[in-house]
């Protein structure tokens, strides 16, 4: 038996080095290249944040519009059944883009920009095609979040909604060695191309343990329905051993700083006042009850809770929430691809073998 230490899920294992994002779970702090998330949300745009992640410099201004879809990508999206998972549509887009552009090694910032600006056009196009509507050409005066809303709904987005989604994109851009980012880095470490790495990342994020609970937060609040009904509902769910959606985190032992930033954004949004009032009341009650039931385990609100408010507030259908999260993470994934390539070493850990001892096939004598 190999007696070297083994940590299931690699929990607590240092598996690389990065200068991109720092997640301080104990203190509830998140920084991108040293800048705190709340400042980035308050004073920055997603385009600036993406450039910061890719290049290391904070640009005074930046413009990142959505990109036109190549014909072959459009043809692939049209060939998908309307029932396809939006994450599959996104992964297919990246795969087709990689096949036609054949991005080489090493990956470049231009490739990172191209993939990040392609994905919102593709998701918007797929969402329209599955409803029997025609895709809409990008408006290259709009920034990524506004351009996505424009191509999704076919009308100029309300500036406050576009700003709210941009803020959501900033909070989703980067988060250390989460499963999808790690998958992208493993693929890059083989000197494979950036499209393959992002396909793998999308695949990893599609899983429900990663790709998010915001649509379940919406369902949860829908079921709760009113502040008066909240206590009975929460007690019932906790008595049945269910998880409250939008609470708890593997890393944070404090209030998720992204939730705080998004709550602030949500409070400035029109049209969700009633929903938000219920959300805030349920949050207070849920945190109190989680503290009573788990006095030794800090369980606070996580990013998904207020992400739900923003995504719902800008009018996205809940089944697009996970893929919209993936749009935001493109900047982080591709920045990690660049960082991995710049100091590459093939990622190839060892595994502890726990199977049969060496033996012979039935009827075969050893060494005969
Ligand atoms: N609601 C109720 N209880 C919760 C809880 C939640 N949201 N999150 C954790 N707990 C409880 C667990 O039941 C467990 O209790 P036990 O020790 O009595 O069995 C304890 O807290 C520790 O949970 P654990 O599974 O070790 O936490 P984790 O670090 O593995 O889980 C999450 C992290 C995010 C998977 C978990 O908190 C969760 O399922 N949250 C709800 C889904 C969600 O919001 N996901 C989005 C994350 S960004």
Short mmCIF file of N, CA, C and O in Angstrom, two decimals, residues 200-244:
data_model
loop_
_atom_site.label_atom_id
_atom_site.label_comp_id
_atom_site.label_asym_id
_atom_site.label_seq_id
_atom_site.Cartn_x
_atom_site.Cartn_y
_atom_site.Cartn_z
N UNK A 200 -13.17 21.66 -22.26
CA UNK A 200 -13.08 20.84 -21.05
C UNK A 200 -13.63 21.59 -19.85
O UNK A 200 -14.32 21.02 -19.00
N UNK A 201 -13.32 22.89 -19.79
CA UNK A 201 -13.81 23.70 -18.66
C UNK A 201 -15.34 23.77 -18.67
O UNK A 201 -15.99 23.63 -17.63
N UNK A 202 -15.91 23.95 -19.85
CA UNK A 202 -17.39 24.00 -19.94
C UNK A 202 -17.97 22.66 -19.50
O UNK A 202 -18.95 22.61 -18.76
N UNK A 203 -17.33 21.59 -19.94
CA UNK A 203 -17.79 20.26 -19.54
C UNK A 203 -17.78 20.09 -18.04
O UNK A 203 -18.71 19.55 -17.43
N UNK A 204 -16.72 20.59 -17.40
CA UNK A 204 -16.63 20.47 -15.94
C UNK A 204 -17.67 21.34 -15.26
O UNK A 204 -18.28 20.94 -14.25
N UNK A 205 -17.92 22.51 -15.82
CA UNK A 205 -18.87 23.41 -15.16
C UNK A 205 -20.32 22.96 -15.33
O UNK A 205 -21.20 23.36 -14.59
N UNK A 206 -20.55 22.10 -16.33
CA UNK A 206 -21.93 21.65 -16.58
C UNK A 206 -22.48 20.84 -15.40
O UNK A 206 -23.70 20.82 -15.16
N UNK A 207 -21.61 20.21 -14.66
CA UNK A 207 -22.08 19.37 -13.55
C UNK A 207 -22.75 20.18 -12.46
O UNK A 207 -22.31 21.29 -12.16
N UNK A 208 -23.82 19.63 -11.88
CA UNK A 208 -24.58 20.41 -10.89
C UNK A 208 -23.78 20.77 -9.64
O UNK A 208 -24.14 21.72 -8.94
N UNK A 209 -22.70 20.05 -9.35
CA UNK A 209 -21.92 20.41 -8.16
C UNK A 209 -21.09 21.67 -8.39
O UNK A 209 -20.52 22.22 -7.46
N UNK A 210 -20.99 22.11 -9.63
CA UNK A 210 -20.17 23.29 -9.93
C UNK A 210 -21.03 24.38 -10.56
O UNK A 210 -21.01 25.52 -10.15
N UNK A 211 -21.80 23.99 -11.54
CA UNK A 211 -22.49 24.96 -12.40
C UNK A 211 -23.61 25.74 -11.77
O UNK A 211 -24.26 26.54 -12.44
N UNK A 212 -23.84 25.52 -10.53
CA UNK A 212 -24.57 26.52 -9.85
C UNK A 212 -26.01 26.27 -9.50
O UNK A 212 -26.73 25.50 -10.12
N UNK A 213 -26.36 26.98 -8.46
CA UNK A 213 -27.67 26.83 -7.88
C UNK A 213 -28.60 28.01 -8.09
O UNK A 213 -29.69 28.00 -7.55
N UNK A 214 -28.25 29.05 -8.89
CA UNK A 214 -29.14 30.20 -8.90
C UNK A 214 -30.55 29.87 -9.36
O UNK A 214 -31.53 30.43 -8.84
N UNK A 215 -30.70 28.94 -10.32
CA UNK A 215 -32.06 28.65 -10.74
C UNK A 215 -32.81 27.95 -9.62
O UNK A 215 -34.02 28.11 -9.46
N UNK A 216 -32.06 27.19 -8.79
CA UNK A 216 -32.73 26.54 -7.65
C UNK A 216 -33.09 27.55 -6.57
O UNK A 216 -34.04 27.36 -5.82
N UNK A 217 -32.31 28.64 -6.49
CA UNK A 217 -32.66 29.70 -5.55
C UNK A 217 -34.00 30.32 -5.98
O UNK A 217 -34.88 30.58 -5.15
N UNK A 218 -34.16 30.51 -7.28
CA UNK A 218 -35.41 31.07 -7.79
C UNK A 218 -36.57 30.14 -7.42
O UNK A 218 -37.60 30.57 -6.90
N UNK A 219 -36.38 28.83 -7.67
CA UNK A 219 -37.44 27.86 -7.33
C UNK A 219 -37.76 27.89 -5.85
O UNK A 219 -38.93 27.84 -5.44
N UNK A 220 -36.70 27.96 -5.03
CA UNK A 220 -36.87 27.95 -3.57
C UNK A 220 -37.72 29.15 -3.13
O UNK A 220 -38.68 28.99 -2.38
N UNK A 221 -37.38 30.34 -3.63
CA UNK A 221 -38.14 31.53 -3.23
C UNK A 221 -39.56 31.46 -3.77
O UNK A 221 -40.51 31.93 -3.15
N UNK A 222 -39.70 30.85 -4.94
CA UNK A 222 -41.04 30.69 -5.52
C UNK A 222 -41.89 29.80 -4.62
O UNK A 222 -43.04 30.10 -4.33
N UNK A 223 -41.27 28.72 -4.15
CA UNK A 223 -42.01 27.81 -3.26
C UNK A 223 -42.34 28.48 -1.93
O UNK A 223 -43.42 28.30 -1.37
N UNK A 224 -41.40 29.25 -1.40
CA UNK A 224 -41.63 29.93 -0.12
C UNK A 224 -42.77 30.93 -0.29
O UNK A 224 -43.68 31.02 0.55
N UNK A 225 -42.72 31.67 -1.35
CA UNK A 225 -43.86 32.51 -1.74
C UNK A 225 -44.04 33.81 -0.98
O UNK A 225 -44.25 34.85 -1.57
N UNK A 226 -43.97 33.77 0.37
CA UNK A 226 -44.21 35.00 1.14
C UNK A 226 -43.38 34.95 2.43
O UNK A 226 -43.02 33.86 2.91
N UNK A 227 -43.12 36.13 2.99
CA UNK A 227 -42.34 36.21 4.22
C UNK A 227 -43.04 35.41 5.33
O UNK A 227 -42.38 34.71 6.11
N UNK A 228 -44.38 35.48 5.37
CA UNK A 228 -45.14 34.79 6.44
C UNK A 228 -44.92 33.28 6.38
O UNK A 228 -44.94 32.59 7.39
N UNK A 229 -44.71 32.76 5.17
CA UNK A 229 -44.61 31.31 4.99
C UNK A 229 -43.15 30.82 5.16
O UNK A 229 -42.87 29.62 5.23
N UNK A 230 -42.21 31.79 5.27
CA UNK A 230 -40.79 31.44 5.19
C UNK A 230 -40.35 30.51 6.32
O UNK A 230 -39.67 29.50 6.10
N UNK A 231 -40.77 30.84 7.54
CA UNK A 231 -40.27 30.08 8.70
C UNK A 231 -40.67 28.61 8.61
O UNK A 231 -39.84 27.72 8.79
N UNK A 232 -41.95 28.38 8.30
CA UNK A 232 -42.44 26.99 8.22
C UNK A 232 -41.69 26.26 7.12
O UNK A 232 -41.25 25.11 7.28
N UNK A 233 -41.51 26.93 5.98
CA UNK A 233 -40.84 26.29 4.83
C UNK A 233 -39.39 25.94 5.18
O UNK A 233 -38.94 24.82 4.93
N UNK A 234 -38.69 26.89 5.78
CA UNK A 234 -37.27 26.66 6.09
C UNK A 234 -37.12 25.54 7.12
O UNK A 234 -36.27 24.65 6.98
N UNK A 235 -37.97 25.57 8.16
CA UNK A 235 -37.89 24.51 9.18
C UNK A 235 -38.16 23.15 8.54
O UNK A 235 -37.47 22.17 8.82
N UNK A 236 -39.17 23.12 7.69
CA UNK A 236 -39.53 21.85 7.04
C UNK A 236 -38.36 21.33 6.22
O UNK A 236 -37.98 20.15 6.32
N UNK A 237 -37.76 22.19 5.42
CA UNK A 237 -36.64 21.76 4.56
C UNK A 237 -35.47 21.27 5.41
O UNK A 237 -34.90 20.20 5.15
N UNK A 238 -35.14 22.02 6.46
CA UNK A 238 -33.99 21.62 7.30
C UNK A 238 -34.30 20.35 8.08
O UNK A 238 -33.43 19.49 8.23
N UNK A 239 -35.55 20.21 8.55
CA UNK A 239 -35.92 18.97 9.26
C UNK A 239 -35.79 17.75 8.34
O UNK A 239 -35.44 16.67 8.78
N UNK A 240 -36.08 17.95 7.08
CA UNK A 240 -35.96 16.83 6.13
C UNK A 240 -34.51 16.61 5.69
O UNK A 240 -34.22 15.76 4.85
N UNK A 241 -33.59 17.41 6.22
CA UNK A 241 -32.16 17.25 5.88
C UNK A 241 -31.80 17.86 4.53
O UNK A 241 -30.76 17.53 3.96
N UNK A 242 -32.67 18.72 4.01
CA UNK A 242 -32.37 19.32 2.70
C UNK A 242 -31.41 20.49 2.85
O UNK A 242 -31.31 21.11 3.91
N UNK A 243 -30.71 20.80 1.76
CA UNK A 243 -29.81 21.96 1.73
C UNK A 243 -30.58 23.20 1.31
O UNK A 243 -31.38 23.14 0.37
N UNK A 244 -30.32 24.30 1.96
CA UNK A 244 -30.92 25.56 1.52
C UNK A 244 -30.05 26.10 0.39
O UNK A 244 -28.83 26.24 0.55
#
